[in-house]
């Protein structure tokens, strides 16, 4: 983590606030690719992930946007109410779990509400790289649409399509038939992303061409399915028993072994660890279906094991 100073705090809509964060040391900020996010330490023990919005001076200040969600676990409300201009806060280096596929010739981008933040950065990168793309942005109304003016007047404004409640076009019509040169990216509420994925599947799109960003935990499998298992740490040979009511991360932590972690709910990817042997029981929302199928990484904060033992690279 390193320190940044809140340079500007802007009310983008009545529920969305953006923050500009400049380096406290005066040094250039680490570069990032579209789709990247940072961890923000919002308060004691409160770390949240926010996507970075690309702009011309990204080396001087990072920009993030936060939806005020009173039903959340408190991070967004604390960002809105307690984080103010001039304040110093801690953030992590950017990490990217939602990157653009380099082979993609055409991209379809679908944003629902606050999901616009990584999607907008993808549009900027695609435009810079002369790639064909469309950005479809779903919100309640123009007033609820963060960055409406910016997206309506930017250099790729003709690629942006706004869909307000009541005037939406069915996503399967927009997506069209499967195209082996195209990739689809979506970010927004879980139900919205499911709708977009289902529309693409309905049109015969391949799973490998569907990508989503998930910052909210999906329901974790029924605890009745939990079973104890053994973790073997390959670098030391330490063996740990993970009890039914314990996570793998708890067991590792109890053994006094440090491991990077942040959300502890399978959405940020910080704790992703290599699996050398055994079959994980993936419970996270961060690995893609293809990554899960390979069974060579898992998230110890929430995932478990289907095999009796997992040997991990730790
Ligand atoms: S700590 Fe976030 S995925 Fe495990």
Tab-separated table of C-alpha atoms and ligand atoms in Angstrom:
chain	number	residue	atom	x	y	z
A	1	UNK	CA	0.000	0.000	0.000
A	2	UNK	CA	1.147	3.575	-0.533
A	3	UNK	CA	-0.278	6.984	0.264
A	4	UNK	CA	-2.217	9.336	-1.972
A	5	UNK	CA	-3.917	12.652	-1.317
A	6	UNK	CA	-7.530	13.291	-2.267
A	7	UNK	CA	-7.222	16.104	-4.801
A	8	UNK	CA	-10.851	16.417	-5.923
A	9	UNK	CA	-14.172	14.909	-4.920
A	10	UNK	CA	-16.905	15.405	-7.517
A	11	UNK	CA	-20.608	14.593	-7.316
A	12	UNK	CA	-21.207	12.856	-10.648
A	13	UNK	CA	-24.846	11.979	-9.870
A	14	UNK	CA	-26.854	12.172	-6.647
A	15	UNK	CA	-25.482	8.711	-5.705
A	16	UNK	CA	-22.092	8.579	-7.431
A	17	UNK	CA	-19.037	10.474	-6.250
A	18	UNK	CA	-15.727	10.467	-8.094
A	19	UNK	CA	-12.366	10.947	-6.394
A	20	UNK	CA	-9.063	12.104	-7.856
A	21	UNK	CA	-6.093	10.750	-5.913
A	22	UNK	CA	-2.605	12.150	-6.392
A	23	UNK	CA	0.667	10.698	-5.220
A	24	UNK	CA	1.620	11.912	-1.739
A	25	UNK	CA	5.328	11.489	-2.510
A	26	UNK	CA	5.179	13.531	-5.728
A	27	UNK	CA	6.453	10.534	-7.713
A	28	UNK	CA	4.638	9.317	-10.814
A	29	UNK	CA	1.898	6.787	-10.072
A	30	UNK	CA	2.337	3.224	-11.368
A	31	UNK	CA	0.889	2.759	-14.879
A	32	UNK	CA	-2.137	0.552	-15.381
A	33	UNK	CA	-4.116	-1.087	-18.172
A	34	UNK	CA	-7.837	-0.797	-18.786
A	35	UNK	CA	-9.850	-2.960	-16.397
A	36	UNK	CA	-7.428	-2.505	-13.482
A	37	UNK	CA	-8.548	-1.757	-9.952
A	38	UNK	CA	-6.935	-0.605	-6.726
A	39	UNK	CA	-7.611	-1.496	-3.107
A	40	UNK	CA	-8.522	1.577	-1.083
A	41	UNK	CA	-8.159	1.574	2.693
A	42	UNK	CA	-11.362	3.351	3.591
A	43	UNK	CA	-11.001	2.998	7.362
A	44	UNK	CA	-9.565	0.667	9.997
A	45	UNK	CA	-10.055	-2.858	8.669
A	46	UNK	CA	-12.127	-1.547	5.750
A	47	UNK	CA	-10.552	-2.172	2.343
A	48	UNK	CA	-12.542	-1.856	-0.854
A	49	UNK	CA	-11.759	-2.326	-4.534
A	50	UNK	CA	-12.472	0.367	-7.094
A	51	UNK	CA	-11.781	0.346	-10.838
A	52	UNK	CA	-9.435	2.954	-12.241
A	53	UNK	CA	-10.777	5.366	-14.824
A	54	UNK	CA	-8.248	6.072	-17.601
A	55	UNK	CA	-7.543	9.714	-18.406
A	56	UNK	CA	-4.772	11.802	-19.931
A	57	UNK	CA	-2.853	12.336	-16.679
A	58	UNK	CA	-3.168	8.897	-15.096
A	59	UNK	CA	0.485	9.043	-14.016
A	60	UNK	CA	-0.266	12.183	-11.955
A	61	UNK	CA	-3.558	11.193	-10.388
A	62	UNK	CA	-5.840	8.179	-10.288
A	63	UNK	CA	-9.570	8.590	-10.723
A	64	UNK	CA	-12.189	6.289	-9.208
A	65	UNK	CA	-15.965	6.554	-8.790
A	66	UNK	CA	-18.030	5.196	-5.918
A	67	UNK	CA	-21.740	4.424	-5.823
A	68	UNK	CA	-23.294	5.159	-2.440
A	69	UNK	CA	-24.888	1.889	-1.435
A	70	UNK	CA	-26.539	2.117	1.967
A	71	UNK	CA	-27.161	-1.650	1.911
A	72	UNK	CA	-23.460	-2.435	1.476
A	73	UNK	CA	-20.993	-3.365	4.211
A	74	UNK	CA	-20.134	0.302	4.860
A	75	UNK	CA	-17.267	0.994	2.452
A	76	UNK	CA	-19.144	3.136	-0.044
A	77	UNK	CA	-20.893	5.174	2.652
A	78	UNK	CA	-17.557	5.807	4.381
A	79	UNK	CA	-16.028	6.910	1.054
A	80	UNK	CA	-18.875	9.370	0.481
A	81	UNK	CA	-19.121	10.699	4.027
A	82	UNK	CA	-15.660	10.430	5.552
A	83	UNK	CA	-13.126	10.814	2.740
A	84	UNK	CA	-12.548	14.462	1.898
A	85	UNK	CA	-10.321	16.688	-0.215
A	86	UNK	CA	-6.843	17.099	1.294
A	87	UNK	CA	-7.025	13.830	3.197
A	88	UNK	CA	-4.279	11.214	2.854
A	89	UNK	CA	-5.437	7.645	2.252
A	90	UNK	CA	-3.686	4.358	1.474
A	91	UNK	CA	-4.150	2.486	-1.770
A	92	UNK	CA	-2.573	-0.570	-3.394
A	93	UNK	CA	-0.788	-0.726	-6.715
A	94	UNK	CA	-3.177	-1.410	-9.620
A	95	UNK	CA	-4.084	-5.019	-10.328
A	96	UNK	CA	-5.861	-6.253	-13.419
A	97	UNK	CA	-8.292	-9.159	-13.351
A	98	UNK	CA	-10.439	-7.825	-16.186
A	99	UNK	CA	-8.055	-7.154	-19.033
A	100	UNK	CA	-8.879	-6.835	-22.706
A	101	UNK	CA	-8.010	-9.872	-24.808
A	102	UNK	CA	-5.112	-8.856	-27.044
A	103	UNK	CA	-6.409	-10.970	-29.947
A	104	UNK	CA	-9.795	-9.271	-29.921
A	105	UNK	CA	-10.665	-7.504	-33.204
A	106	UNK	CA	-14.023	-6.158	-32.060
A	107	UNK	CA	-15.343	-5.552	-28.570
A	108	UNK	CA	-18.842	-5.187	-27.219
A	109	UNK	CA	-18.828	-3.344	-23.893
A	110	UNK	CA	-21.852	-3.410	-21.584
A	111	UNK	CA	-21.964	-1.268	-18.448
A	112	UNK	CA	-24.757	-1.240	-15.881
A	113	UNK	CA	-24.707	1.825	-13.606
A	114	UNK	CA	-21.427	2.206	-11.702
A	115	UNK	CA	-20.020	-0.635	-13.835
A	116	UNK	CA	-19.124	2.101	-16.319
A	117	UNK	CA	-15.755	2.744	-14.602
A	118	UNK	CA	-13.666	-0.146	-15.998
A	119	UNK	CA	-15.759	-0.226	-19.186
A	120	UNK	CA	-14.995	3.443	-19.914
A	121	UNK	CA	-11.265	2.727	-19.525
A	122	UNK	CA	-11.608	-0.168	-21.961
A	123	UNK	CA	-13.295	2.118	-24.490
A	124	UNK	CA	-10.401	4.595	-24.192
A	125	UNK	CA	-7.845	1.826	-24.753
A	126	UNK	CA	-9.742	0.309	-27.684
A	127	UNK	CA	-10.090	3.730	-29.297
A	128	UNK	CA	-6.367	4.449	-28.856
A	129	UNK	CA	-5.557	1.074	-30.439
A	130	UNK	CA	-7.897	1.631	-33.379
A	131	UNK	CA	-10.058	-1.371	-32.495
A	132	UNK	CA	-13.745	-1.611	-33.400
A	133	UNK	CA	-16.037	-1.387	-30.385
A	134	UNK	CA	-19.449	-0.367	-29.101
A	135	UNK	CA	-20.144	0.783	-25.567
A	136	UNK	CA	-23.695	0.172	-24.309
A	137	UNK	CA	-24.433	1.944	-21.048
A	138	UNK	CA	-27.585	1.054	-19.088
A	139	UNK	CA	-28.884	3.430	-16.392
A	140	UNK	CA	-32.220	4.565	-14.964
A	141	UNK	CA	-32.225	8.007	-16.541
A	142	UNK	CA	-29.902	10.681	-17.859
A	143	UNK	CA	-29.706	12.171	-14.343
A	144	UNK	CA	-28.494	8.829	-12.987
A	145	UNK	CA	-25.824	8.511	-15.660
A	146	UNK	CA	-22.310	9.271	-14.403
A	147	UNK	CA	-20.007	10.811	-17.044
A	148	UNK	CA	-22.939	11.419	-19.427
A	149	UNK	CA	-21.534	14.733	-20.746
A	150	UNK	CA	-18.025	13.314	-21.088
A	151	UNK	CA	-19.169	10.233	-22.992
A	152	UNK	CA	-21.528	12.264	-25.199
A	153	UNK	CA	-18.801	14.618	-26.350
A	154	UNK	CA	-15.619	12.486	-26.316
A	155	UNK	CA	-13.759	11.506	-29.472
A	156	UNK	CA	-15.504	8.111	-29.561
A	157	UNK	CA	-18.990	9.468	-28.740
A	158	UNK	CA	-20.424	7.833	-31.872
A	159	UNK	CA	-19.514	4.406	-30.376
A	160	UNK	CA	-21.481	5.078	-27.165
A	161	UNK	CA	-25.134	4.079	-26.802
A	162	UNK	CA	-27.162	5.058	-23.736
A	163	UNK	CA	-30.063	2.863	-22.658
A	164	UNK	CA	-32.374	4.388	-20.085
A	165	UNK	CA	-35.108	2.455	-18.263
A	166	UNK	CA	-38.081	1.957	-20.527
A	167	UNK	CA	-36.173	2.609	-23.740
A	168	UNK	CA	-33.811	-0.352	-23.735
A	169	UNK	CA	-33.213	-2.502	-26.739
A	170	UNK	CA	-33.008	-6.217	-25.943
A	171	UNK	CA	-29.363	-7.137	-25.436
A	172	UNK	CA	-29.517	-10.226	-27.686
A	173	UNK	CA	-30.434	-7.928	-30.612
A	174	UNK	CA	-27.472	-5.665	-29.854
A	175	UNK	CA	-25.044	-8.543	-29.349
A	176	UNK	CA	-25.977	-10.385	-32.531
A	177	UNK	CA	-24.706	-13.798	-33.622
A	178	UNK	CA	-21.471	-15.273	-32.254
A	179	UNK	CA	-18.383	-13.740	-33.845
A	180	UNK	CA	-15.052	-15.526	-33.363
A	181	UNK	CA	-13.155	-12.232	-33.644
A	182	UNK	CA	-15.240	-10.441	-31.031
A	183	UNK	CA	-15.153	-10.383	-27.239
A	184	UNK	CA	-17.831	-9.160	-24.879
A	185	UNK	CA	-17.079	-7.382	-21.580
A	186	UNK	CA	-19.597	-6.431	-18.944
A	187	UNK	CA	-19.549	-4.802	-15.530
A	188	UNK	CA	-22.491	-3.887	-13.316
A	189	UNK	CA	-24.934	-5.479	-10.875
A	190	UNK	CA	-24.870	-9.304	-10.859
A	191	UNK	CA	-28.370	-9.572	-12.382
A	192	UNK	CA	-27.402	-7.207	-15.193
A	193	UNK	CA	-24.252	-9.158	-16.036
A	194	UNK	CA	-26.215	-12.439	-15.992
A	195	UNK	CA	-28.714	-10.890	-18.416
A	196	UNK	CA	-25.931	-9.834	-20.779
A	197	UNK	CA	-24.166	-13.218	-20.601
A	198	UNK	CA	-27.454	-15.117	-21.079
A	199	UNK	CA	-28.258	-12.957	-24.116
A	200	UNK	CA	-24.855	-13.746	-25.639
A	201	UNK	CA	-25.214	-17.474	-24.863
A	202	UNK	CA	-28.670	-17.432	-26.437
A	203	UNK	CA	-26.952	-16.189	-29.607
A	204	UNK	CA	-24.378	-18.991	-29.432
A	205	UNK	CA	-21.397	-17.055	-28.078
A	206	UNK	CA	-18.493	-19.079	-26.720
A	207	UNK	CA	-17.809	-18.785	-22.947
A	208	UNK	CA	-14.163	-17.934	-23.666
A	209	UNK	CA	-15.320	-14.702	-25.328
A	210	UNK	CA	-17.436	-13.535	-22.385
A	211	UNK	CA	-15.787	-11.491	-19.621
A	212	UNK	CA	-17.187	-9.834	-16.527
A	213	UNK	CA	-15.966	-7.848	-13.556
A	214	UNK	CA	-17.428	-8.772	-10.219
A	215	UNK	CA	-16.970	-6.614	-7.160
A	216	UNK	CA	-19.833	-8.067	-5.205
A	217	UNK	CA	-19.771	-11.540	-3.796
A	218	UNK	CA	-22.181	-13.988	-5.299
A	219	UNK	CA	-23.937	-16.257	-2.838
A	220	UNK	CA	-21.490	-18.803	-1.531
A	221	UNK	CA	-22.514	-22.443	-1.811
A	222	UNK	CA	-24.582	-23.972	0.970
A	223	UNK	CA	-22.444	-24.622	4.023
A	224	UNK	CA	-24.003	-28.105	4.241
A	225	UNK	CA	-21.650	-28.978	1.362
A	226	UNK	CA	-18.551	-27.919	3.296
A	227	UNK	CA	-16.169	-30.656	4.335
A	228	UNK	CA	-12.826	-30.597	6.118
A	229	UNK	CA	-9.671	-30.983	4.042
A	230	UNK	CA	-5.907	-30.909	4.375
A	231	UNK	CA	-3.705	-28.138	3.001
A	232	UNK	CA	-0.054	-28.875	2.324
A	233	UNK	CA	2.213	-25.855	1.873
A	234	UNK	CA	4.754	-27.008	-0.711
A	235	UNK	CA	7.601	-24.670	0.228
A	236	UNK	CA	7.806	-25.787	3.847
A	237	UNK	CA	5.913	-29.067	3.853
A	238	UNK	CA	3.644	-27.708	6.597
A	239	UNK	CA	0.337	-29.572	6.771
A	240	UNK	CA	-2.784	-27.758	7.949
A	241	UNK	CA	-6.222	-29.158	8.690
A	242	UNK	CA	-9.018	-26.897	7.489
A	243	UNK	CA	-12.097	-27.496	9.600
A	244	UNK	CA	-15.662	-27.266	8.296
A	245	UNK	CA	-16.233	-23.913	9.979
A	246	UNK	CA	-12.900	-22.456	8.908
A	247	UNK	CA	-11.595	-21.003	5.648
A	248	UNK	CA	-8.268	-22.067	4.158
A	249	UNK	CA	-7.128	-18.497	4.750
A	250	UNK	CA	-8.007	-18.793	8.465
A	251	UNK	CA	-5.981	-21.994	8.726
A	252	UNK	CA	-2.990	-20.385	7.005
A	253	UNK	CA	-3.294	-17.303	9.187
A	254	UNK	CA	-3.642	-19.356	12.385
A	255	UNK	CA	-0.377	-21.069	11.476
A	256	UNK	CA	1.305	-17.654	11.487
A	257	UNK	CA	1.887	-17.613	7.740
A	258	UNK	CA	1.282	-14.316	5.996
A	259	UNK	CA	-0.602	-14.179	2.737
A	260	UNK	CA	-1.856	-11.134	0.833
A	261	UNK	CA	-5.605	-10.712	1.100
A	262	UNK	CA	-8.138	-7.963	0.901
A	263	UNK	CA	-11.869	-8.586	0.358
A	264	UNK	CA	-11.998	-12.020	2.047
A	265	UNK	CA	-15.087	-12.802	-0.019
A	266	UNK	CA	-13.732	-13.985	-3.334
A	267	UNK	CA	-14.141	-10.847	-5.392
A	268	UNK	CA	-10.796	-9.047	-5.483
A	269	UNK	CA	-8.290	-11.727	-6.464
A	270	UNK	CA	-5.628	-10.597	-3.981
A	271	UNK	CA	-5.270	-14.011	-2.356
A	272	UNK	CA	-5.134	-16.108	-5.552
A	273	UNK	CA	-2.650	-18.920	-4.883
A	274	UNK	CA	-1.208	-21.605	-7.153
A	275	UNK	CA	-2.512	-25.134	-6.652
A	276	UNK	CA	0.052	-27.855	-7.377
A	277	UNK	CA	-2.070	-30.903	-6.608
A	278	UNK	CA	-5.662	-31.647	-5.673
A	279	UNK	CA	-8.993	-30.295	-6.817
A	280	UNK	CA	-10.242	-26.961	-5.469
A	281	UNK	CA	-13.914	-26.303	-4.805
A	282	UNK	CA	-14.071	-22.805	-6.302
A	283	UNK	CA	-16.413	-20.441	-4.442
A	284	UNK	CA	-15.118	-17.097	-5.718
A	285	UNK	CA	-16.494	-14.682	-8.295
A	286	UNK	CA	-13.149	-13.548	-9.580
A	287	UNK	CA	-11.724	-16.459	-11.583
A	288	UNK	CA	-13.251	-17.102	-15.002
A	289	UNK	CA	-14.965	-20.390	-15.783
A	290	UNK	CA	-11.910	-21.378	-17.862
A	291	UNK	CA	-9.492	-20.559	-15.015
A	292	UNK	CA	-11.618	-22.539	-12.570
A	293	UNK	CA	-11.687	-25.522	-14.920
A	294	UNK	CA	-7.872	-25.611	-15.000
A	295	UNK	CA	-7.781	-26.065	-11.214
A	296	UNK	CA	-4.263	-24.655	-10.953
A	297	UNK	CA	-5.147	-21.644	-8.792
A	298	UNK	CA	-7.711	-20.994	-6.041
A	299	UNK	CA	-8.786	-18.281	-3.604
A	300	UNK	CA	-8.125	-19.477	-0.027
A	301	UNK	CA	-10.340	-16.740	1.440
A	302	UNK	CA	-13.513	-18.530	0.372
A	303	UNK	CA	-12.774	-21.561	-1.798
A	304	UNK	CA	-12.361	-25.047	-0.389
A	305	UNK	CA	-11.337	-28.476	-1.721
A	306	UNK	CA	-13.199	-31.275	-3.428
A	307	UNK	CA	-10.238	-33.599	-2.922
A	308	UNK	CA	-9.094	-34.626	0.579
A	309	UNK	CA	-5.844	-32.684	0.167
A	310	UNK	CA	-4.687	-29.603	-1.681
A	311	UNK	CA	-1.002	-28.912	-2.198
A	312	UNK	CA	-0.482	-25.205	-2.732
A	313	UNK	CA	2.508	-23.070	-3.717
A	314	UNK	CA	3.115	-21.388	-0.396
B	1	LIG	S1	-9.004	-11.833	-0.522
B	1	LIG	FE1	-10.178	-11.135	-2.218
B	1	LIG	S2	-10.401	-12.917	-3.421
B	1	LIG	FE2	-9.477	-13.638	-1.625
